[in-house]
mmCIF file of C-alpha atoms in Angstrom:
data_model
loop_
_atom_site.group_PDB
_atom_site.id
_atom_site.type_symbol
_atom_site.label_atom_id
_atom_site.label_comp_id
_atom_site.label_asym_id
_atom_site.label_seq_id
_atom_site.Cartn_x
_atom_site.Cartn_y
_atom_site.Cartn_z
ATOM 1 C CA UNK A 18 12.515 5.210 -1.582
ATOM 2 C CA UNK A 19 12.409 3.060 1.600
ATOM 3 C CA UNK A 20 9.001 1.173 1.155
ATOM 4 C CA UNK A 21 10.544 -0.862 -2.081
ATOM 5 C CA UNK A 22 13.807 -2.089 0.122
ATOM 6 C CA UNK A 23 13.988 -5.193 1.807
ATOM 7 C CA UNK A 24 12.284 -5.496 5.244
ATOM 8 C CA UNK A 25 15.578 -7.196 6.788
ATOM 9 C CA UNK A 26 16.512 -8.231 10.450
ATOM 10 C CA UNK A 27 17.807 -5.115 12.414
ATOM 11 C CA UNK A 28 19.048 -5.432 16.400
ATOM 12 C CA UNK A 29 16.937 -4.994 18.734
ATOM 13 C CA UNK A 30 17.639 -1.982 20.746
ATOM 14 C CA UNK A 31 17.125 -2.240 24.545
ATOM 15 C CA UNK A 32 14.343 1.176 24.831
ATOM 16 C CA UNK A 33 12.126 -1.080 22.681
ATOM 17 C CA UNK A 34 8.819 -2.532 23.869
ATOM 18 C CA UNK A 35 7.641 -6.555 23.273
ATOM 19 C CA UNK A 36 4.808 -6.787 21.691
ATOM 20 C CA UNK A 37 2.444 -10.196 21.335
ATOM 21 C CA UNK A 38 0.060 -9.131 19.579
ATOM 22 C CA UNK A 39 -1.007 -6.169 18.263
ATOM 23 C CA UNK A 40 -4.792 -5.560 17.802
ATOM 24 C CA UNK A 41 -5.040 -2.837 14.836
ATOM 25 C CA UNK A 42 -5.930 0.510 16.029
ATOM 26 C CA UNK A 43 -3.361 2.900 14.028
ATOM 27 C CA UNK A 44 -3.799 5.996 14.909
ATOM 28 C CA UNK A 45 -1.908 9.233 12.816
ATOM 29 C CA UNK A 46 -1.502 12.340 16.089
ATOM 30 C CA UNK A 47 -0.437 15.676 14.061
ATOM 31 C CA UNK A 48 2.441 13.971 12.049
ATOM 32 C CA UNK A 49 4.459 15.940 9.149
ATOM 33 C CA UNK A 50 7.171 14.190 7.248
ATOM 34 C CA UNK A 51 9.295 15.100 4.422
ATOM 35 C CA UNK A 52 12.022 12.819 2.933
ATOM 36 C CA UNK A 53 15.660 14.329 4.029
ATOM 37 C CA UNK A 54 17.023 16.489 1.436
ATOM 38 C CA UNK A 55 13.341 17.590 0.235
ATOM 39 C CA UNK A 56 11.797 21.454 1.551
ATOM 40 C CA UNK A 57 8.599 19.788 0.798
ATOM 41 C CA UNK A 58 6.344 17.990 3.254
ATOM 42 C CA UNK A 59 4.586 14.787 2.360
ATOM 43 C CA UNK A 60 2.445 15.202 5.356
ATOM 44 C CA UNK A 61 1.714 17.965 7.535
ATOM 45 C CA UNK A 62 -0.126 17.415 11.092
ATOM 46 C CA UNK A 63 -1.971 15.031 9.668
ATOM 47 C CA UNK A 64 -4.447 13.478 12.233
ATOM 48 C CA UNK A 65 -6.149 10.502 11.182
ATOM 49 C CA UNK A 66 -7.904 7.154 13.187
ATOM 50 C CA UNK A 67 -8.183 4.086 12.301
ATOM 51 C CA UNK A 68 -9.992 1.531 14.593
ATOM 52 C CA UNK A 69 -9.378 -2.326 14.308
ATOM 53 C CA UNK A 70 -11.289 -4.103 12.454
ATOM 54 C CA UNK A 71 -11.482 -1.296 9.236
ATOM 55 C CA UNK A 72 -10.465 -2.719 5.746
ATOM 56 C CA UNK A 73 -9.438 0.763 3.938
ATOM 57 C CA UNK A 74 -9.302 1.405 0.444
ATOM 58 C CA UNK A 75 -6.211 3.807 0.197
ATOM 59 C CA UNK A 76 -5.864 5.217 -3.058
ATOM 60 C CA UNK A 77 -4.419 8.534 -5.020
ATOM 61 C CA UNK A 78 -2.129 9.543 -7.842
ATOM 62 C CA UNK A 79 1.522 8.549 -7.824
ATOM 63 C CA UNK A 80 3.635 10.288 -5.805
ATOM 64 C CA UNK A 81 0.259 11.466 -3.238
ATOM 65 C CA UNK A 82 1.989 9.851 -0.638
ATOM 66 C CA UNK A 83 0.458 5.886 0.040
ATOM 67 C CA UNK A 84 3.845 4.387 0.434
ATOM 68 C CA UNK A 85 5.179 7.430 2.889
ATOM 69 C CA UNK A 86 1.617 6.634 4.697
ATOM 70 C CA UNK A 87 2.816 2.843 4.824
ATOM 71 C CA UNK A 88 6.346 3.299 5.535
ATOM 72 C CA UNK A 89 5.396 5.133 8.428
ATOM 73 C CA UNK A 90 3.105 2.725 9.497
ATOM 74 C CA UNK A 91 5.875 0.045 9.003
ATOM 75 C CA UNK A 92 8.114 1.791 11.347
ATOM 76 C CA UNK A 93 10.575 2.570 7.797
ATOM 77 C CA UNK A 94 10.471 5.866 8.662
ATOM 78 C CA UNK A 95 9.944 8.267 11.363
ATOM 79 C CA UNK A 96 7.446 11.660 11.754
ATOM 80 C CA UNK A 97 9.427 14.236 11.855
ATOM 81 C CA UNK A 98 6.646 15.659 14.339
ATOM 82 C CA UNK A 99 4.141 13.655 15.445
ATOM 83 C CA UNK A 100 3.256 10.290 16.668
ATOM 84 C CA UNK A 101 2.452 7.045 14.364
ATOM 85 C CA UNK A 102 0.752 4.582 17.092
ATOM 86 C CA UNK A 103 -0.484 1.165 17.307
ATOM 87 C CA UNK A 104 -2.738 0.326 19.530
ATOM 88 C CA UNK A 105 -1.454 3.757 21.305
ATOM 89 C CA UNK A 106 2.391 2.121 21.147
ATOM 90 C CA UNK A 107 4.617 4.359 19.397
ATOM 91 C CA UNK A 108 5.576 2.239 16.235
ATOM 92 C CA UNK A 109 9.439 2.925 15.984
ATOM 93 C CA UNK A 110 9.158 1.772 19.479
ATOM 94 C CA UNK A 111 7.742 -2.002 18.766
ATOM 95 C CA UNK A 112 10.668 -4.109 18.003
ATOM 96 C CA UNK A 113 11.457 -4.639 14.636
ATOM 97 C CA UNK A 114 10.610 -8.815 14.890
ATOM 98 C CA UNK A 115 7.530 -8.098 16.944
ATOM 99 C CA UNK A 116 6.071 -5.258 13.987
ATOM 100 C CA UNK A 117 6.747 -7.977 10.979
ATOM 101 C CA UNK A 118 5.145 -10.836 12.581
ATOM 102 C CA UNK A 119 1.874 -8.874 14.093
ATOM 103 C CA UNK A 120 1.545 -7.165 10.349
ATOM 104 C CA UNK A 121 1.540 -8.918 6.840
ATOM 105 C CA UNK A 122 3.075 -7.118 4.407
ATOM 106 C CA UNK A 123 2.653 -7.444 0.223
ATOM 107 C CA UNK A 124 4.702 -4.615 -1.452
ATOM 108 C CA UNK A 125 3.868 -4.260 -4.906
ATOM 109 C CA UNK A 126 7.745 -4.942 -5.233
ATOM 110 C CA UNK A 127 7.464 -8.526 -4.886
ATOM 111 C CA UNK A 128 10.786 -9.394 -3.131
ATOM 112 C CA UNK A 129 11.990 -12.869 -2.856
ATOM 113 C CA UNK A 130 14.956 -15.260 -1.443
ATOM 114 C CA UNK A 131 17.456 -17.111 -2.424
ATOM 115 C CA UNK A 132 16.755 -20.455 -0.839
ATOM 116 C CA UNK A 133 13.589 -23.007 -0.512
ATOM 117 C CA UNK A 134 9.771 -21.522 -1.459
ATOM 118 C CA UNK A 135 9.377 -22.612 1.963
ATOM 119 C CA UNK A 136 12.014 -20.456 3.145
ATOM 120 C CA UNK A 137 10.586 -17.541 0.983
ATOM 121 C CA UNK A 138 7.046 -18.120 3.670
ATOM 122 C CA UNK A 139 8.768 -18.483 6.922
ATOM 123 C CA UNK A 140 11.144 -15.692 6.344
ATOM 124 C CA UNK A 141 9.284 -13.702 9.432
ATOM 125 C CA UNK A 142 7.483 -16.450 11.277
ATOM 126 C CA UNK A 143 9.168 -17.071 14.365
ATOM 127 C CA UNK A 144 6.536 -20.120 15.857
ATOM 128 C CA UNK A 145 4.391 -21.971 13.227
ATOM 129 C CA UNK A 146 2.855 -25.546 13.298
ATOM 130 C CA UNK A 147 2.796 -27.229 10.210
ATOM 131 C CA UNK A 148 -1.489 -26.342 10.210
ATOM 132 C CA UNK A 149 -0.160 -22.515 9.827
ATOM 133 C CA UNK A 150 1.981 -23.119 7.159
ATOM 134 C CA UNK A 151 -0.570 -25.461 4.828
ATOM 135 C CA UNK A 152 -3.906 -22.909 5.468
ATOM 136 C CA UNK A 153 -1.371 -20.287 4.144
ATOM 137 C CA UNK A 154 -0.257 -22.022 1.010
ATOM 138 C CA UNK A 155 -4.128 -22.927 0.565
ATOM 139 C CA UNK A 156 -5.607 -19.647 0.970
ATOM 140 C CA UNK A 157 -2.426 -18.067 -1.426
ATOM 141 C CA UNK A 158 -3.400 -20.444 -3.816
ATOM 142 C CA UNK A 159 0.257 -21.243 -3.428
ATOM 143 C CA UNK A 160 -0.464 -25.485 -2.715
ATOM 144 C CA UNK A 161 -1.854 -25.120 -6.358
ATOM 145 C CA UNK A 162 1.382 -25.321 -7.937
ATOM 146 C CA UNK A 163 3.617 -26.037 -5.906
ATOM 147 C CA UNK A 164 3.000 -29.666 -6.028
ATOM 148 C CA UNK A 165 4.014 -29.605 -10.060
ATOM 149 C CA UNK A 166 7.959 -28.483 -9.294
ATOM 150 C CA UNK A 167 10.023 -30.287 -8.601
ATOM 151 C CA UNK A 168 11.015 -30.811 -4.608
ATOM 152 C CA UNK A 169 7.611 -28.847 -3.910
ATOM 153 C CA UNK A 170 8.071 -26.932 -1.037
ATOM 154 C CA UNK A 171 11.893 -27.209 -1.398
ATOM 155 C CA UNK A 172 12.267 -25.558 -5.031
ATOM 156 C CA UNK A 173 15.450 -23.968 -4.326
ATOM 157 C CA UNK A 174 14.489 -19.918 -5.914
ATOM 158 C CA UNK A 175 17.265 -18.337 -7.060
ATOM 159 C CA UNK A 176 17.054 -13.993 -6.104
ATOM 160 C CA UNK A 177 14.142 -12.366 -7.124
ATOM 161 C CA UNK A 178 12.125 -16.019 -7.696
ATOM 162 C CA UNK A 179 13.335 -16.565 -11.601
ATOM 163 C CA UNK A 180 11.712 -19.664 -12.024
ATOM 164 C CA UNK A 181 8.177 -18.502 -11.198
ATOM 165 C CA UNK A 182 6.117 -16.382 -12.703
ATOM 166 C CA UNK A 183 4.419 -13.081 -11.579
ATOM 167 C CA UNK A 184 1.572 -14.273 -10.439
ATOM 168 C CA UNK A 185 3.269 -17.471 -8.847
ATOM 169 C CA UNK A 186 5.462 -14.863 -7.184
ATOM 170 C CA UNK A 187 2.715 -12.597 -5.855
ATOM 171 C CA UNK A 188 0.847 -15.986 -3.628
ATOM 172 C CA UNK A 189 3.896 -17.089 -2.563
ATOM 173 C CA UNK A 190 4.457 -12.767 -1.000
ATOM 174 C CA UNK A 191 0.670 -13.760 -0.350
ATOM 175 C CA UNK A 192 1.295 -16.653 2.020
ATOM 176 C CA UNK A 193 3.919 -14.949 3.535
ATOM 177 C CA UNK A 194 1.507 -12.120 4.395
ATOM 178 C CA UNK A 195 -0.760 -14.274 6.478
ATOM 179 C CA UNK A 196 1.589 -16.877 8.034
ATOM 180 C CA UNK A 197 1.541 -15.695 11.144
ATOM 181 C CA UNK A 198 -2.240 -14.392 10.851
ATOM 182 C CA UNK A 199 -1.724 -10.987 11.860
ATOM 183 C CA UNK A 200 -4.387 -8.847 12.695
ATOM 184 C CA UNK A 201 -2.770 -5.885 9.835
ATOM 185 C CA UNK A 202 -2.369 -5.935 6.632
ATOM 186 C CA UNK A 203 -0.518 -4.076 4.221
ATOM 187 C CA UNK A 204 -1.337 -4.873 0.706
ATOM 188 C CA UNK A 205 0.040 -2.749 -2.241
ATOM 189 C CA UNK A 206 -1.132 -3.962 -5.869
ATOM 190 C CA UNK A 207 -1.079 -7.154 -4.321
ATOM 191 C CA UNK A 208 -2.312 -8.544 -7.746
ATOM 192 C CA UNK A 209 -0.788 -7.014 -10.024
ATOM 193 C CA UNK A 210 0.899 -9.651 -11.838
ATOM 194 C CA UNK A 211 -2.482 -11.619 -11.892
ATOM 195 C CA UNK A 212 -4.963 -12.257 -13.799
ATOM 196 C CA UNK A 213 -8.699 -11.590 -12.999
ATOM 197 C CA UNK A 214 -9.307 -15.798 -12.036
ATOM 198 C CA UNK A 215 -6.542 -15.935 -9.658
ATOM 199 C CA UNK A 216 -7.397 -12.916 -7.595
ATOM 200 C CA UNK A 217 -11.281 -13.489 -7.934
ATOM 201 C CA UNK A 218 -9.733 -17.191 -6.183
ATOM 202 C CA UNK A 219 -7.933 -15.381 -3.733
ATOM 203 C CA UNK A 220 -10.022 -13.042 -2.627
ATOM 204 C CA UNK A 221 -12.987 -15.306 -2.559
ATOM 205 C CA UNK A 222 -10.061 -18.179 -0.286
ATOM 206 C CA UNK A 223 -10.296 -14.405 2.175
ATOM 207 C CA UNK A 224 -14.128 -13.498 2.142
ATOM 208 C CA UNK A 225 -13.897 -14.864 6.255
ATOM 209 C CA UNK A 226 -10.303 -13.799 6.977
ATOM 210 C CA UNK A 227 -10.413 -10.349 6.412
ATOM 211 C CA UNK A 228 -13.026 -10.020 9.144
ATOM 212 C CA UNK A 229 -12.046 -8.249 12.352
ATOM 213 C CA UNK A 230 -8.834 -7.862 10.582
ATOM 214 C CA UNK A 231 -7.048 -3.974 10.088
ATOM 215 C CA UNK A 232 -6.638 -3.962 6.007
ATOM 216 C CA UNK A 233 -5.093 -1.215 3.707
ATOM 217 C CA UNK A 234 -5.871 -2.437 0.267
ATOM 218 C CA UNK A 235 -2.996 0.084 -1.601
ATOM 219 C CA UNK A 236 -4.966 -0.545 -4.522
ATOM 220 C CA UNK A 237 -8.025 1.317 -7.385
ATOM 221 C CA UNK A 238 -9.056 -2.135 -8.055
ATOM 222 C CA UNK A 239 -13.247 -2.302 -7.748
ATOM 223 C CA UNK A 240 -12.473 -6.615 -6.632
ATOM 224 C CA UNK A 241 -10.558 -4.868 -3.608
ATOM 225 C CA UNK A 242 -12.767 -1.834 -2.916
ATOM 226 C CA UNK A 243 -16.021 -4.082 -2.364
ATOM 227 C CA UNK A 244 -14.689 -5.567 0.022
ATOM 228 C CA UNK A 245 -13.523 -1.896 1.552
ATOM 229 C CA UNK A 246 -15.008 -0.339 5.012
ATOM 230 C CA UNK A 247 -13.898 2.542 4.289
ATOM 231 C CA UNK A 248 -12.033 4.546 1.143
ATOM 232 C CA UNK A 249 -9.103 6.826 1.795
ATOM 233 C CA UNK A 250 -8.150 9.306 -1.481
ATOM 234 C CA UNK A 251 -4.598 11.247 -0.895
ATOM 235 C CA UNK A 252 -3.502 13.622 -3.024
ATOM 236 C CA UNK A 253 -0.624 16.138 -2.477
ATOM 237 C CA UNK A 254 -2.390 18.136 0.062
ATOM 238 C CA UNK A 255 -2.864 15.217 2.816
ATOM 239 C CA UNK A 256 -6.882 13.607 2.271
ATOM 240 C CA UNK A 257 -8.585 14.679 -0.308
ATOM 241 C CA UNK A 258 -11.498 11.964 0.558
ATOM 242 C CA UNK A 259 -12.463 10.040 3.656
ATOM 243 C CA UNK A 260 -16.023 8.280 3.651
ATOM 244 C CA UNK A 261 -17.587 4.979 4.355
ATOM 245 C CA UNK A 262 -16.574 2.843 1.571
ATOM 246 C CA UNK A 263 -20.666 2.148 0.384
ATOM 247 C CA UNK A 264 -21.259 5.867 0.208
ATOM 248 C CA UNK A 265 -17.773 5.839 -1.549
ATOM 249 C CA UNK A 266 -18.898 3.460 -4.536
ATOM 250 C CA UNK A 267 -22.736 4.190 -4.673
ATOM 251 C CA UNK A 268 -21.129 8.152 -5.654
ATOM 252 C CA UNK A 269 -19.057 6.378 -8.399
ATOM 253 C CA UNK A 270 -21.453 4.648 -10.472
ATOM 254 C CA UNK A 271 -21.169 2.273 -12.346
ATOM 255 C CA UNK A 272 -17.986 0.323 -10.582
ATOM 256 C CA UNK A 273 -16.117 -0.605 -12.747
ATOM 257 C CA UNK A 274 -15.072 3.282 -13.390
ATOM 258 C CA UNK A 275 -12.959 2.222 -10.533
ATOM 259 C CA UNK A 276 -10.343 0.990 -11.494
ATOM 260 C CA UNK A 277 -9.850 4.705 -13.814
ATOM 261 C CA UNK A 278 -9.816 6.678 -10.451
ATOM 262 C CA UNK A 279 -7.223 8.619 -8.858
ATOM 263 C CA UNK A 280 -5.004 7.649 -11.176
ATOM 264 C CA UNK A 281 -2.354 10.083 -12.809
#
């Protein structure tokens, strides 16, 4: 699955559009997509409008197309038919490094590289200040464990981030996603390796940060659904549920049951 591959730097194509800042309006216009070699389509004639500033809880059973939807937004896959647009620009025509700078991503499959902690946080950052760097480290709680490591931010990681706990690795991914202060965040099970206390503190830190940003929470955790403004549930036939989060939460009381919704 292309989503789980490392998002590596690519050659800038001459026909690509240079974009300084994306606001976060995202639309799927009559999108059909299927993986090469498969006769089945993941999406057929999908239409979806997401306004800048909406926070989407994106749910559904394993294999329903959540990862595919994300990969289309990130330009990792291209629609067979129709268009995926960000701010009315075809996502495939936006320069890859502009897209990476404007979309903060945490993938379920943690991607850390050989190099220092600082290098790992700044991998997609072009020009950032020390203030930006330390703000991202504080919000993600990296600053709490890095001081205990020899060489702090210059501590060298091996491939895969060995030497750090799973939760610490995810904290680094949070810092990387936040460092450019993007208006779009795609968070795929972003706290799966964290304990509840760490997750709760990160969400508390980001209470104001999420405001006005387009955020995809790809998780069944109630703590994230409570931060969403809209719930979209996908199944193998496309979008099954699309409603305001407040309305959805009223329907599935008690809230603790949310963790079981859509799993399968």
